[in-house]
Coordinates of C-alpha atoms in Angstrom, one line a residue:
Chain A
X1 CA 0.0 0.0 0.0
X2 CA 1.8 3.6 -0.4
X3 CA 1.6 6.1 2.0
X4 CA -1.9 7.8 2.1
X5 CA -2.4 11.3 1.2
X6 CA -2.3 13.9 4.6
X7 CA -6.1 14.8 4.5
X8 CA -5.9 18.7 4.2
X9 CA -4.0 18.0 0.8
X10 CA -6.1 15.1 -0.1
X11 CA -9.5 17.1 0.2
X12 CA -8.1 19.9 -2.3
X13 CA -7.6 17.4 -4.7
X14 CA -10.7 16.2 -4.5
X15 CA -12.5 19.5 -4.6
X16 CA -10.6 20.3 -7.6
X17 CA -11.4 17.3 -9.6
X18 CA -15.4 18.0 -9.5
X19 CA -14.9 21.1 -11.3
X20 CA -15.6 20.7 -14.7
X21 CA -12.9 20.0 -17.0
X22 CA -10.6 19.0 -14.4
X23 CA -9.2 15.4 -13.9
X24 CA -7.6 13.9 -11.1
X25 CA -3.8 14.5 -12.4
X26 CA -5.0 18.4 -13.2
X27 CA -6.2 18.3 -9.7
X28 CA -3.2 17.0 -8.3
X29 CA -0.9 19.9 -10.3
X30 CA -3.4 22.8 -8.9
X31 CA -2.9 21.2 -5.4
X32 CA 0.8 21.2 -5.8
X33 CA 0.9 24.3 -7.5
X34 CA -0.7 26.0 -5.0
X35 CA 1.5 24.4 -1.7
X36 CA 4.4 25.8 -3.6
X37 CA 3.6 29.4 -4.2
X38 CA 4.0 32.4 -2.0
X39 CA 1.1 31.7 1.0
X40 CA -0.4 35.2 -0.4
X41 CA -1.2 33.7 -3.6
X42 CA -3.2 30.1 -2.0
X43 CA -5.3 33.1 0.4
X44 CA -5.9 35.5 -2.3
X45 CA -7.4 32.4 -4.0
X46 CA -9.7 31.2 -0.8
X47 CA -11.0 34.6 -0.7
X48 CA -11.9 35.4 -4.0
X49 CA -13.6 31.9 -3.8
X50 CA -15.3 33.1 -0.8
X51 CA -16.1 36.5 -2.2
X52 CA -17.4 35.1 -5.2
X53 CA -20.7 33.3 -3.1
X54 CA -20.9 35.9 -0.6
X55 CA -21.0 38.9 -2.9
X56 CA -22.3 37.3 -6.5
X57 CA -26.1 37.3 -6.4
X58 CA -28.5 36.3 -9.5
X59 CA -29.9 40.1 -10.9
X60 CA -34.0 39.4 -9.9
X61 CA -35.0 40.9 -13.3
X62 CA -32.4 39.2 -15.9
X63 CA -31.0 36.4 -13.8
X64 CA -27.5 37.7 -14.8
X65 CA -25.0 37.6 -12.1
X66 CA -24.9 40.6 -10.0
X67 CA -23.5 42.4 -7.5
X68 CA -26.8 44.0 -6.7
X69 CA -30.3 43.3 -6.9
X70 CA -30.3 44.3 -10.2
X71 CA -27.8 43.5 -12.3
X72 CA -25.3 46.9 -14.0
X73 CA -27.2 45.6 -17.7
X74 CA -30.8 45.9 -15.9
X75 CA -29.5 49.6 -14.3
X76 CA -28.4 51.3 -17.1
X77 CA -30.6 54.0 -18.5
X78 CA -28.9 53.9 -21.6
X79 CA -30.4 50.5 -22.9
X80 CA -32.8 49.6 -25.2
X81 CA -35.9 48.3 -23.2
X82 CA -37.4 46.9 -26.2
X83 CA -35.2 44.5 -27.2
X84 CA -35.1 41.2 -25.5
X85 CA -31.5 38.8 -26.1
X86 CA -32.4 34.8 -24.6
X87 CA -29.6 33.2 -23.8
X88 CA -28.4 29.8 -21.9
X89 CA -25.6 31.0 -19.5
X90 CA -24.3 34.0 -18.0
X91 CA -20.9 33.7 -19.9
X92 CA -23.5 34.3 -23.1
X93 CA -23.9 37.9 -22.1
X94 CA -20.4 38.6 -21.8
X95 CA -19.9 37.3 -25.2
X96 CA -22.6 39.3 -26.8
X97 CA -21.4 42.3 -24.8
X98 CA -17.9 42.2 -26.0
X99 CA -19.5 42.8 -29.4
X100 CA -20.6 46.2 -28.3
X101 CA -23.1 45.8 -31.1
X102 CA -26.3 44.8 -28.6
X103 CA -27.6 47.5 -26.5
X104 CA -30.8 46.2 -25.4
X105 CA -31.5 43.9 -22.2
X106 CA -31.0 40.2 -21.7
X107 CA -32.7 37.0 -19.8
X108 CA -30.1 34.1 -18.8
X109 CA -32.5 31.0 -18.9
X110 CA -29.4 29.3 -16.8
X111 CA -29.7 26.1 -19.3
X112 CA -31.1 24.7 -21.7
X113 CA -34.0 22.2 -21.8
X114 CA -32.2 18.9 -21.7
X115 CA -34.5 15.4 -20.5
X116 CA -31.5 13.3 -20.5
X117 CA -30.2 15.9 -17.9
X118 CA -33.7 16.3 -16.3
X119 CA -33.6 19.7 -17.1
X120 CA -37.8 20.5 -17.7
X121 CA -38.5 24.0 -18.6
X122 CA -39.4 24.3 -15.5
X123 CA -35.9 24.3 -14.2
X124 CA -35.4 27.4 -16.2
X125 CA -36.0 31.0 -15.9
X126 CA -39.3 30.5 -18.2
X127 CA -41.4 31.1 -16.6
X128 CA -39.8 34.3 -15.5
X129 CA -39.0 35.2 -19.3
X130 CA -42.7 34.7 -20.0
X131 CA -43.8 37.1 -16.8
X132 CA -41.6 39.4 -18.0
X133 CA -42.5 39.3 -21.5
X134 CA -46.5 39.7 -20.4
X135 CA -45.6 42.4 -17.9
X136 CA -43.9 44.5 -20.7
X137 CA -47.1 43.8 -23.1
X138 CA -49.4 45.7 -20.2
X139 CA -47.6 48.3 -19.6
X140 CA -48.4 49.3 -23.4
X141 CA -44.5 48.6 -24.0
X142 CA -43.8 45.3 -25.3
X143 CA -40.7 44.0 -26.6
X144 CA -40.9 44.9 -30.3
X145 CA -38.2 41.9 -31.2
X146 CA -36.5 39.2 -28.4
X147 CA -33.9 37.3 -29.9
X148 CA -33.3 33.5 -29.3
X149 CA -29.3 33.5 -28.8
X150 CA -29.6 29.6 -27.1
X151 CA -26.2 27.7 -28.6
X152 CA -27.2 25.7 -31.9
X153 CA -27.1 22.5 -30.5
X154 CA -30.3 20.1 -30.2
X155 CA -30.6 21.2 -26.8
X156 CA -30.7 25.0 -27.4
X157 CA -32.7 24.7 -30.8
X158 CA -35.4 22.6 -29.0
X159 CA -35.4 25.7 -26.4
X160 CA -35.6 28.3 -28.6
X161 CA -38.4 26.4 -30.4
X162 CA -39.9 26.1 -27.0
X163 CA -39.6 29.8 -26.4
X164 CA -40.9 30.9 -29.7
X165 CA -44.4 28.9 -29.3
X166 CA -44.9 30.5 -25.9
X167 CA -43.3 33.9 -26.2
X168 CA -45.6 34.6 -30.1
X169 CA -48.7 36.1 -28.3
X170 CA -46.9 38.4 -26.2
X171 CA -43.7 40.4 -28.5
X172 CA -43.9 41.2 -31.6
X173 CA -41.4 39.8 -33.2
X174 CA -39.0 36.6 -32.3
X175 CA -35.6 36.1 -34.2
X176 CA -32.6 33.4 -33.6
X177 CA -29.1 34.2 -34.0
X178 CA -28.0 33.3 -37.5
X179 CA -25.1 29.8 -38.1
X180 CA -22.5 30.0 -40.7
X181 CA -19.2 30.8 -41.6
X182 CA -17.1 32.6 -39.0
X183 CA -16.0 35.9 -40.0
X184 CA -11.9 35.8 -41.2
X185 CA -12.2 31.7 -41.3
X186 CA -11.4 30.3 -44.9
X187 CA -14.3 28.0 -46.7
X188 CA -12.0 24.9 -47.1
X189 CA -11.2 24.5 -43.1
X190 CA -15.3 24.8 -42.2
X191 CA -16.7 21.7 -41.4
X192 CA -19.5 20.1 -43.4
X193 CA -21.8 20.7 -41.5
X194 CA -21.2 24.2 -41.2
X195 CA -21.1 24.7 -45.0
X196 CA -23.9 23.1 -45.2
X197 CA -26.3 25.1 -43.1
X198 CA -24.5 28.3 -43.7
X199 CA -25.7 27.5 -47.9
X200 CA -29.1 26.9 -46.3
X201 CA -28.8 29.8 -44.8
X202 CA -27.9 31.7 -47.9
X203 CA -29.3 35.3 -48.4
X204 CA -29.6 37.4 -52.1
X205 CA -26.9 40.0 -51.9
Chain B
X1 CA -6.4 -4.2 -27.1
X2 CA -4.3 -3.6 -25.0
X3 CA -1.4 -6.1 -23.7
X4 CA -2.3 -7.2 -20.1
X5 CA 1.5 -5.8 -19.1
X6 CA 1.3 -2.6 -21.1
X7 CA -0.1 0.8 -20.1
X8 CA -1.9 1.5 -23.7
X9 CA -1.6 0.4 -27.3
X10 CA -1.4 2.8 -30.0
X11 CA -1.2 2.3 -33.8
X12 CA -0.7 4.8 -36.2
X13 CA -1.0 5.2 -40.5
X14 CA 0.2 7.6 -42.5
X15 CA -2.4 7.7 -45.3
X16 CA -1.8 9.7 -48.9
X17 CA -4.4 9.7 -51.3
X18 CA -3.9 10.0 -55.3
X19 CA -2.2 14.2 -54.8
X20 CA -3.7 14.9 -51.5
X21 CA -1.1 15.5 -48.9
X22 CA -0.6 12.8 -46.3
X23 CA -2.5 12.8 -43.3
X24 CA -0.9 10.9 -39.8
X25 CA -3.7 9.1 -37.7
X26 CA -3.0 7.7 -34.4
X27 CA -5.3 6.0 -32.5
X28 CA -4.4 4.9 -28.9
X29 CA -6.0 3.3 -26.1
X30 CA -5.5 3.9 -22.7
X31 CA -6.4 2.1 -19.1
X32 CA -9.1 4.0 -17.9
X33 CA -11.2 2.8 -14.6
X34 CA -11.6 -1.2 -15.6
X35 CA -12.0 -0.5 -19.3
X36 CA -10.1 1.8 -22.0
X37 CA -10.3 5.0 -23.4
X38 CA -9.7 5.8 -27.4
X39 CA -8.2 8.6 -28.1
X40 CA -8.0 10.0 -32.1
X41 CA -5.3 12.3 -33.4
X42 CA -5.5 13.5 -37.2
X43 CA -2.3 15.3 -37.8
X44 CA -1.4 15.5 -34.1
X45 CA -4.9 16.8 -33.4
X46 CA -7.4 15.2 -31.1
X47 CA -10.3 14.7 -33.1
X48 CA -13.3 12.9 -33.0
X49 CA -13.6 9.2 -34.3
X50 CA -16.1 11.1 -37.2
X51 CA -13.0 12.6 -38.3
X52 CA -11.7 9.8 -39.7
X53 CA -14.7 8.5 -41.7
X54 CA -13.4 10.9 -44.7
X55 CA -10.1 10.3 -44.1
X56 CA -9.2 6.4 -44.5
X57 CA -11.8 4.3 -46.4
X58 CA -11.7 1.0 -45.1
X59 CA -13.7 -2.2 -45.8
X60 CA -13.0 -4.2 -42.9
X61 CA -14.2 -8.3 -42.8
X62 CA -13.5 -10.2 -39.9
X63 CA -14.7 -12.9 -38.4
X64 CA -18.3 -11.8 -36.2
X65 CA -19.7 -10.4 -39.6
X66 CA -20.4 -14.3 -40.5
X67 CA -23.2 -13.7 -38.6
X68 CA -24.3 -10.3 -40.9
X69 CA -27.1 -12.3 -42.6
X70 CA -28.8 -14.2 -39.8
X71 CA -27.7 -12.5 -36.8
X72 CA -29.0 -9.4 -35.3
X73 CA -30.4 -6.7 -36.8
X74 CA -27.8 -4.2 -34.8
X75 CA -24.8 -5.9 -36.7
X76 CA -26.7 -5.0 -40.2
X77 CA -27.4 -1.2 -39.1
X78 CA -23.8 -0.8 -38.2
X79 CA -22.6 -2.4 -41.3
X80 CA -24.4 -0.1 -43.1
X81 CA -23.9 3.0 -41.1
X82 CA -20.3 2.5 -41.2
X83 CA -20.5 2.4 -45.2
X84 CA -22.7 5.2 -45.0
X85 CA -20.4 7.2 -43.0
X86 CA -17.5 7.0 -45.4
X87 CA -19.4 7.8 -48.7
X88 CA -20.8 10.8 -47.5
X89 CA -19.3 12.1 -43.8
X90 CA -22.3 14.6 -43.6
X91 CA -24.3 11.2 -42.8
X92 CA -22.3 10.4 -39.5
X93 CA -23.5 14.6 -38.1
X94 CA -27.1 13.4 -39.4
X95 CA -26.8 9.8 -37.5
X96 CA -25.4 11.5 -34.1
X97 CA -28.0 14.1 -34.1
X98 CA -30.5 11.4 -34.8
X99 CA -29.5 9.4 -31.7
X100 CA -29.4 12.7 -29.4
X101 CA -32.7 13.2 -30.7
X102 CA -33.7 10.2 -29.7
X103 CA -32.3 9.7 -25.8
X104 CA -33.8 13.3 -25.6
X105 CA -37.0 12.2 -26.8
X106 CA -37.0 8.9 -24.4
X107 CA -35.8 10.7 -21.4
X108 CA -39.0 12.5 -21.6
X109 CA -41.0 9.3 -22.3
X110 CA -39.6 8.2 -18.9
X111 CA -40.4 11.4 -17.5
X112 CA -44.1 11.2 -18.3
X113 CA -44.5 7.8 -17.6
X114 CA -43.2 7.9 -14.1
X115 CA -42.8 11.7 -13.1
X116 CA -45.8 13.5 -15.1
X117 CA -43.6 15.5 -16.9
X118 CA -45.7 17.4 -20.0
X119 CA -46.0 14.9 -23.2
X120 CA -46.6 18.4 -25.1
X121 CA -43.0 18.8 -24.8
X122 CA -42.4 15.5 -27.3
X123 CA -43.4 18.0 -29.7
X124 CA -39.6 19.7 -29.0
X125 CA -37.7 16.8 -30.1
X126 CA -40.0 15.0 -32.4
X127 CA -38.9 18.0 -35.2
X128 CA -35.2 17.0 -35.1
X129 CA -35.8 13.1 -34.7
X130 CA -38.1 13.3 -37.6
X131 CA -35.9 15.5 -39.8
X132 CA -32.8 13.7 -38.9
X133 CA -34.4 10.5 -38.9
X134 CA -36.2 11.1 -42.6
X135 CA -32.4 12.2 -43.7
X136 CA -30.6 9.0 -42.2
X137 CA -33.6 6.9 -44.0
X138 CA -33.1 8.8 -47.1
X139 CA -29.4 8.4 -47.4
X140 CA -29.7 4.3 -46.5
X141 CA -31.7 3.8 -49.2
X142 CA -30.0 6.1 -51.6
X143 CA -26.5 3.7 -50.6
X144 CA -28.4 0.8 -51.4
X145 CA -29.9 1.5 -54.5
X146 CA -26.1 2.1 -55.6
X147 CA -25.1 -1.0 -53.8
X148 CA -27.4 -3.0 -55.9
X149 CA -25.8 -3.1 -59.2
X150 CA -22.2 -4.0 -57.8
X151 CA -24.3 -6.3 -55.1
X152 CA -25.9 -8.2 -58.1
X153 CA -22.8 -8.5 -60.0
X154 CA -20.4 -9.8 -56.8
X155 CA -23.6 -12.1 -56.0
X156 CA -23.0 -13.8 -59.6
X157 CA -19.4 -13.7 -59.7
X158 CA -19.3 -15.8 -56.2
X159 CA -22.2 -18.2 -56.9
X160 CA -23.0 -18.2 -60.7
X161 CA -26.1 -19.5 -61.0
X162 CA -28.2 -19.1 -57.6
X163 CA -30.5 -16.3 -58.6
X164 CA -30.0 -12.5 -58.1
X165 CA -28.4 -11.3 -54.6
X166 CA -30.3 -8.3 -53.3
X167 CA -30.8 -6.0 -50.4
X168 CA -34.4 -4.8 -49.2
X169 CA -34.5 -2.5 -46.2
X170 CA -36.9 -2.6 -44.1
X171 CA -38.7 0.1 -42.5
X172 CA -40.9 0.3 -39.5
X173 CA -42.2 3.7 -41.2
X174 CA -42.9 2.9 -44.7
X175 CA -44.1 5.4 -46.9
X176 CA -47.7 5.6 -48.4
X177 CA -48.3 6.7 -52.0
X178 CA -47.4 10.5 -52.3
X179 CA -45.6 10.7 -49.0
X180 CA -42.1 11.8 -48.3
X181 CA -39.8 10.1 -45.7
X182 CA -40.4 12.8 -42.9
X183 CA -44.0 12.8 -43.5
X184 CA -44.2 8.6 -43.1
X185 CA -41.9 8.8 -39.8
X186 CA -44.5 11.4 -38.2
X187 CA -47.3 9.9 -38.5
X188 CA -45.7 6.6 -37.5
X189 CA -44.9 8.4 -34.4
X190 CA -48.5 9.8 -34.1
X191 CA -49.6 6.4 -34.0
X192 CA -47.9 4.7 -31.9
X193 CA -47.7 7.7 -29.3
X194 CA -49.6 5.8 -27.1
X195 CA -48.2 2.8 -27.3
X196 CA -44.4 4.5 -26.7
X197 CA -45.5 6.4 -23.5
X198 CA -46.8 3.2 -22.0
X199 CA -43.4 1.4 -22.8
X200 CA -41.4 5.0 -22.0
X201 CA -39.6 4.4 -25.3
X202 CA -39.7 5.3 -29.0
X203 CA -41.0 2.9 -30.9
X204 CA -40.5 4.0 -34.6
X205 CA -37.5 5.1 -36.5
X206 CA -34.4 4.1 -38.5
X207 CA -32.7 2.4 -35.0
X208 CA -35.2 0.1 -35.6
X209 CA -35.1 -0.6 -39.0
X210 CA -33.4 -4.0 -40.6
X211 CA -31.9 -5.3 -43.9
X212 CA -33.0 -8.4 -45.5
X213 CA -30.6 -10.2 -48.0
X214 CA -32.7 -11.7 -50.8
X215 CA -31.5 -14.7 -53.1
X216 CA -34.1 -15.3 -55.8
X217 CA -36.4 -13.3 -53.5
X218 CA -36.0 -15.6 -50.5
X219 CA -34.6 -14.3 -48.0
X220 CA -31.7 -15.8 -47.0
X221 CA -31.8 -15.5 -42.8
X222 CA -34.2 -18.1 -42.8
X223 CA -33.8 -20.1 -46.4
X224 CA -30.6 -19.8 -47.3
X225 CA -27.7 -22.3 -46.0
X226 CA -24.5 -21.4 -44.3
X227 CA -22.9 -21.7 -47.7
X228 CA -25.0 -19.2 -49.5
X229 CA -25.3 -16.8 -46.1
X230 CA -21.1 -16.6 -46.2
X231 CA -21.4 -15.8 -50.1
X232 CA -24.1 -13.2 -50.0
X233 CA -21.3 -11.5 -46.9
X234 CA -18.7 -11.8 -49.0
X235 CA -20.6 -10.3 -51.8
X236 CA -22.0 -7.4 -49.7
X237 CA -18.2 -6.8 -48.9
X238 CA -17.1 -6.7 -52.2
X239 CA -19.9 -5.0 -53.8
X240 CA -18.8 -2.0 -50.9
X241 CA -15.6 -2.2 -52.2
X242 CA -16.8 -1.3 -55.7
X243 CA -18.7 1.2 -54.7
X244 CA -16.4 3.3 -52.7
X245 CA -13.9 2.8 -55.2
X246 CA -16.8 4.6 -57.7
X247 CA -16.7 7.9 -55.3
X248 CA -13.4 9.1 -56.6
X249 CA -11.8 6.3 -57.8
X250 CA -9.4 6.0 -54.8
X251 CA -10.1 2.1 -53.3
X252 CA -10.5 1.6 -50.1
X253 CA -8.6 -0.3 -47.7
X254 CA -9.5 -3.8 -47.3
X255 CA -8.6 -5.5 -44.1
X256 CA -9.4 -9.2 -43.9
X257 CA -9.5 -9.9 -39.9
X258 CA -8.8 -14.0 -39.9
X259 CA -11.5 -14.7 -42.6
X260 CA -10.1 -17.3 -44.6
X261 CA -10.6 -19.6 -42.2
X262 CA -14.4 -18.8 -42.4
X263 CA -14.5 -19.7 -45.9
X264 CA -14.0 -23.0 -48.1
X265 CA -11.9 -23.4 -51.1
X266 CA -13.8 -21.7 -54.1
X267 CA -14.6 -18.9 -52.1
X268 CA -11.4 -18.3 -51.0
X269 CA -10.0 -18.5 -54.9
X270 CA -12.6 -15.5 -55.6
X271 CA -11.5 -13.1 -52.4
X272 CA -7.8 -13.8 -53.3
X273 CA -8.4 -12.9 -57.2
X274 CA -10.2 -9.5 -55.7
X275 CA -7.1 -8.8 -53.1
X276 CA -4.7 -9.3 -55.9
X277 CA -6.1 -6.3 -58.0
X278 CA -6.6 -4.2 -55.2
X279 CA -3.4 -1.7 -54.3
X280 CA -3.3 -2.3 -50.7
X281 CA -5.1 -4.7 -48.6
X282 CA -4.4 -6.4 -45.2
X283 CA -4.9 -9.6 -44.0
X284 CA -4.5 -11.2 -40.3
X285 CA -4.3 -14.7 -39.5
X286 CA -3.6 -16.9 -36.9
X287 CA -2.5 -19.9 -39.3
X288 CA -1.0 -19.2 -42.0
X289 CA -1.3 -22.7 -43.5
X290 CA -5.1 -21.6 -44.3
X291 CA -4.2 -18.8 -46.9
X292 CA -4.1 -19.8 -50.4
X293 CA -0.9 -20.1 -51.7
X294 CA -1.3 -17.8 -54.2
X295 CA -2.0 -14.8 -52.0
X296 CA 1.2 -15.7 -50.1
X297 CA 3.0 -15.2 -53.7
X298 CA 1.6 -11.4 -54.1
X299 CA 2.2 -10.5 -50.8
X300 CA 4.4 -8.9 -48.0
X301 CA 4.2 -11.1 -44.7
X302 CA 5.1 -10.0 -41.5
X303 CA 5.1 -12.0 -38.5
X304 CA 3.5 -10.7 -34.9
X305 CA 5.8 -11.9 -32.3
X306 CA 5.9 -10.6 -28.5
X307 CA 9.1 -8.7 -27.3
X308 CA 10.5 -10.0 -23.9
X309 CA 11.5 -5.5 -23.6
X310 CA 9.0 -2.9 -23.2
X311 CA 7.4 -2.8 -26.5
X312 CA 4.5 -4.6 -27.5
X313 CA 5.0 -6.9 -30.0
X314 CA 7.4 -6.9 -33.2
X315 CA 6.8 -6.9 -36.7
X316 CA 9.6 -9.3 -38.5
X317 CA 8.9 -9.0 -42.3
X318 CA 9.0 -12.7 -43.5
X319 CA 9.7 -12.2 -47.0
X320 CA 10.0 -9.4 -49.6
X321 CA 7.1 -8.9 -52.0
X322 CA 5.7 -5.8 -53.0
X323 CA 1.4 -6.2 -52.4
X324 CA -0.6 -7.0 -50.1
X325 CA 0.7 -7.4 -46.8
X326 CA -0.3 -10.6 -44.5
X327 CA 0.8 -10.3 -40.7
X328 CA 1.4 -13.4 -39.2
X329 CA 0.6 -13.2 -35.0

C-alpha cells in the first residue's frame, strides 16, 4: 500500500477534480501548485472563492449575475428596453457584450432544456421570461423583437423552439441568432456541416 | 487491445491519397477505470472518431460479420452505417443528431410515464428526430440503391447460377403513395404515441429498422444455407468495395480480420483474385497454413511476435514482396 495522502491535501484534490474539465492528475498539479507558491497567492485564492458566493447574487430581473439586486445591464438607462436577447448562460452575455453591437437587455434561462439531464422548462428562468415578456405587453410597452441566442445544438434549438411557441402572443417579433461561416475563417477548413447550413442559410446580396 | 502488461496500445498510419497531402492518424488506447479509453489524433490533433470516416476508407471483414445475414439486426445497421459514414461524412452529423434526438425524446417518455412531466414537450424533439431520422432513412436507401448493381454483379461472380443477390431495407415507417420520408416517420410516431408512452420508449425510426438479403427473392436469414449466407457477406463486402472505389476512384482499404478460415476453397480462390487487384489490402491470421498459396506469392508477410522489452509486439517481415501485406501473430 503507499503512503496515504495527509487529508488537508487530499481534500483539495478532490475539490478540484469536481470542477468541470478537471481530472484527477490536473487536480493534483493545482494542489501542488498552489503548496508551492507564496502563501499570499493560495489566500488571495480562498478569498476570491469566498467573495465570489458571498457577494455574487443572480440580478431578480435578468438572472444575470450581479453584484446588486439588479444587475449593471438591468441599471443602465442607456439600454434599449425593447429589445429582448435569450440566452443559456451567463458567460453568453459577456460574449454578446464584447461585441458592443447589442444594446438592449437580456434574460439568462441558466440552461437549456435537456430530459436526458432532467432539465424541464421548468428548471429554467421560463417562466420568469414569460412574466416578464407579459408584464412589458401591459404596460403598453412590449418588446418589439426578443432574440433567441440559445447555442445551436439540439438542446438549445429545442429551447428556442420552446420559447418561440410561448413567447408569439406576447412580443412582436422573435428572431434566432444566425449559423454559418465565422468571419476571417477560410471556406475549405469549415466543417461540413457548417457549409452546409450556412448555404441553407444563404441570403440574395 | 491492449497487452495485459502494457499501459496502452497505439497504432498509427500515414495515409496519402492519389495528390492529397498525407495525413498521420494515431489511434491509442488507454487504461481508464476497468476499461479503456480511445483517443483520435488527425495530424497531431485530437479529433473525434467522425474525423476519420473521410479520411481512410476502409472495408474491414472479420470474423463476427459471419453472422451479418442471420444474426441481429444491430450488426446489419452498423454495417451499413459505417458504409454510409465513409461515402458521405455529412451522414455520421445526421446519425449522431439522430441518436441525441432520440435519448432526448425517451428521457421524456420516462419522465411522463413515471414523473408527469408534460407529453406536449415531445413536440420539442420529435422535429429534429423526424428530420434527422427522414435524412438518415433517405441516405440508406439512396446507398443501397447504388449498392445494388455491384451487389448483383459480386452475387454472380461468387455463386453463378443461384439467382439475383439483393438487399431490401426494411422500414418500421414505410411510406404511403405520395408521402415523403419525414412525412411517413410522423405519422408513425403519431400512431404509436400511445403505445411509446406506455413502454417509456420510442417505438418507430431508422434504430429500428433492418436489412434483409434476398436470393431469388427468399430471404436468405431463414432459407438460405451457411454456404449461401457466407457468399451473400462476402458479396456485400465486395460489392462496398466497388462502390467506394466509384466515389473518386481512390479504393478503399481492405482489411481481412482471420476470414479465410471462415471460408472454403472456391470462395477463397474468388477473395484472393479480388485482393490481388486491389493496391493495398491487409490480411491477419492466426494460421498461415489456411491462406491460399497464391496470396502468399503477391504479398508482404510479416510475423507478430511478442518482445521480452518494453514494446508490445514486433513486426519481423518474413519475406520481400511488394502487395498486399499478411501479418502473421
Amino acid at each position: 500500500m503507499p503512503a496515504p495522502l495527509i487529508e488537508p491535501v487530499a481534500r483539495l484534490i478532490e475539490s478540484f477534480a469536481r470542477l468541470p474539465g478537471i481530472g484527477p492528475k490536473t487536480a493534483q498539479r493545482l494542489t501542488f501548485h498552489l503548496l508551492r507558491a507564496p502563501e499570499v497567492e493560495a489566500r488571495n485564492l480562498a478569498a476570491a472563492l469566498v467573495a465570489v458566493r458571498d457577494e455574487v447574487v443572480f440580478c431578480e430581473r435578468c438572472f444575470n449575475i450581479s453584484d446588486a439586486p439588479l444587475c449593471s445591464i438591468c441599471r443602465d438607462p442607456g439600454r434599449d428596453t425593447s429589445r429582448l436577447c435569450v440566452v443559456e448562460e451567463p458567460l453568453d452575455v459577456l460574449a454578446i457584450e464584447r461585441t458592443g453591437e447589442f444594446r438592449g437587455l437580456y434574460h439568462v434561462l441558466n440552461g437549456a432544456i435537456s430530459p436526458i439531464d432532467g432539465i424541464g422548462p421548468e428548471r429554467l428562468r421560463i417562466r420568469e421570461l414569460l412574466a416578464r415578456a407579459d408584464e412589458a405587453r401591459r404596460a403598453g410597452r412590449p418588446f418589439t423583437e426578443v432574440i433567441l441566442a440559445t447555442n445551436p445544438t439540439l438542446e438549445g434549438e429545442a429551447t428556442a423552439m420552446y420559447l418561440a411557441e410561448r413567447l408569439e402572443a406576447t412580443v412582436e417579433s422573435i428572431t434566432r441568432i444566425a449559423r454559418g461561416i465565422p468571419v476571417g475563417g477560410d471556406l475549405e477548413y469549415a466543417d461540413e456541416i457548417t457549409l452546409i447550413r450556412s448555404l441553407q442559410g444563404r441570403r440574395a446580396v | 487491445m491492449i497487452r495485459r502488461t502494457a499501459d496502452g496500445a497505439r497504432a498509427e498510419a500515414g495515409v496519402q491519397a492519389g495528390g492529397t497531402r498525407p495525413v498521420e492518424l494515431a489511434v491509442e488506447l488507454a487504461r481508464q477505470g476497468g476499461g479503456s479509453r480511445k483517443r483520435i489524433a488527425v495530424n497531431g490533433v485530437p479529433r473525434r472518431a467522425a474525423a476519420l470516416a473521410g479520411t481512410l476508407r476502409v472495408v474491414l471483414f472479420a470474423p463476427e460479420e459471419m453472422l451479418l445475414v442471420a444474426g441481429p439486426p444491430g450488426l446489419r445497421r452498423s454495417a451499413l452505417d459505417l458504409l454510409a459514414g465513409q461515402a458521405r461524412p455529412a451522414y455520421l452529423h445526421d446519425l449522431a443528431t439522430y441518436g441525441r434526438a432520440l435519448q432526448q425524446r425517451n428521457s421524456l417518455l420516462r419522465a411522463i410515464r413515471d414523473e408527469g412531466a408534460s407529453p406536449e414537450d415531445l413536440r420539442l424533439w420529435d422535429a429534429p428526430l423526424v428530420e434527422a431520422g427522414a435524412a438518415v432513412v433517405a441516405e440508406r436507401l439512396r446507398l443501397l440503391d447504388a449498392l445494388a448493381g455491384p451487389l448483383a454483379a459480386a452475387g454472380r461472380e461468387i455463386a453463378p447460377g443461384e439467382g439475383p443477390l439483393t438487399v431490401v431495407y426494411e422500414t418500421n415507417a414505410p411510406r404511403l403513395p405520395g408521402e415523403e420520408p419525414r412525412e411517413a416517420l410522423a405519422r408513425r410516431l403519431r400512431d404509436t404515441a400511445d403505445k411509446e408512452r406506455w413502454n417509456g420508449t420510442t417505438l418507430v425510426g431508422p434504430h429500428r429498422d433492418d436489412l434483409r438479403f434476398e436470393l431469388a427473392g427468399e430471404p436468405l436469414a431463414a432459407f438460405g444455407s451457411r454456404g449461401q449466407q457466407r457468399s451473400a457477406i462476402l458479396a456485400f463486402k465486395l460489392a462496398q468495395l466497388d462502390l467506394l472505389t466509384d466515389l473518386d476512384g481512390r479504393p478503399p482499404l481492405l482489411l481481412l480480420d482471420d476470414v479465410f478460415s471462415e471460408l472454403d476453397p472456391q470462395r477463397r480462390e474468388h477473395l484472393v483474385r479480388r485482393i490481388a487487384d486491389l493496391p493495398q489490402a491487409f490480411v491477419t491470421t492466426t494460421s498461415p497454413h489456411d491462406l491460399d498459396p497464391a496470396l502468399r506469392e503477391h504479398a508482404t508477410t510479416w510475423r507478430v511476435e511478442p518482445d521480452d522489452g518494453e514494446r508490445g509486439a514486433l513486426l519481423l517481415p518474413d519475406r520481400g514482396h511488394e502487395g498486399p501485406a499478411v501479418a502473421v501473430p
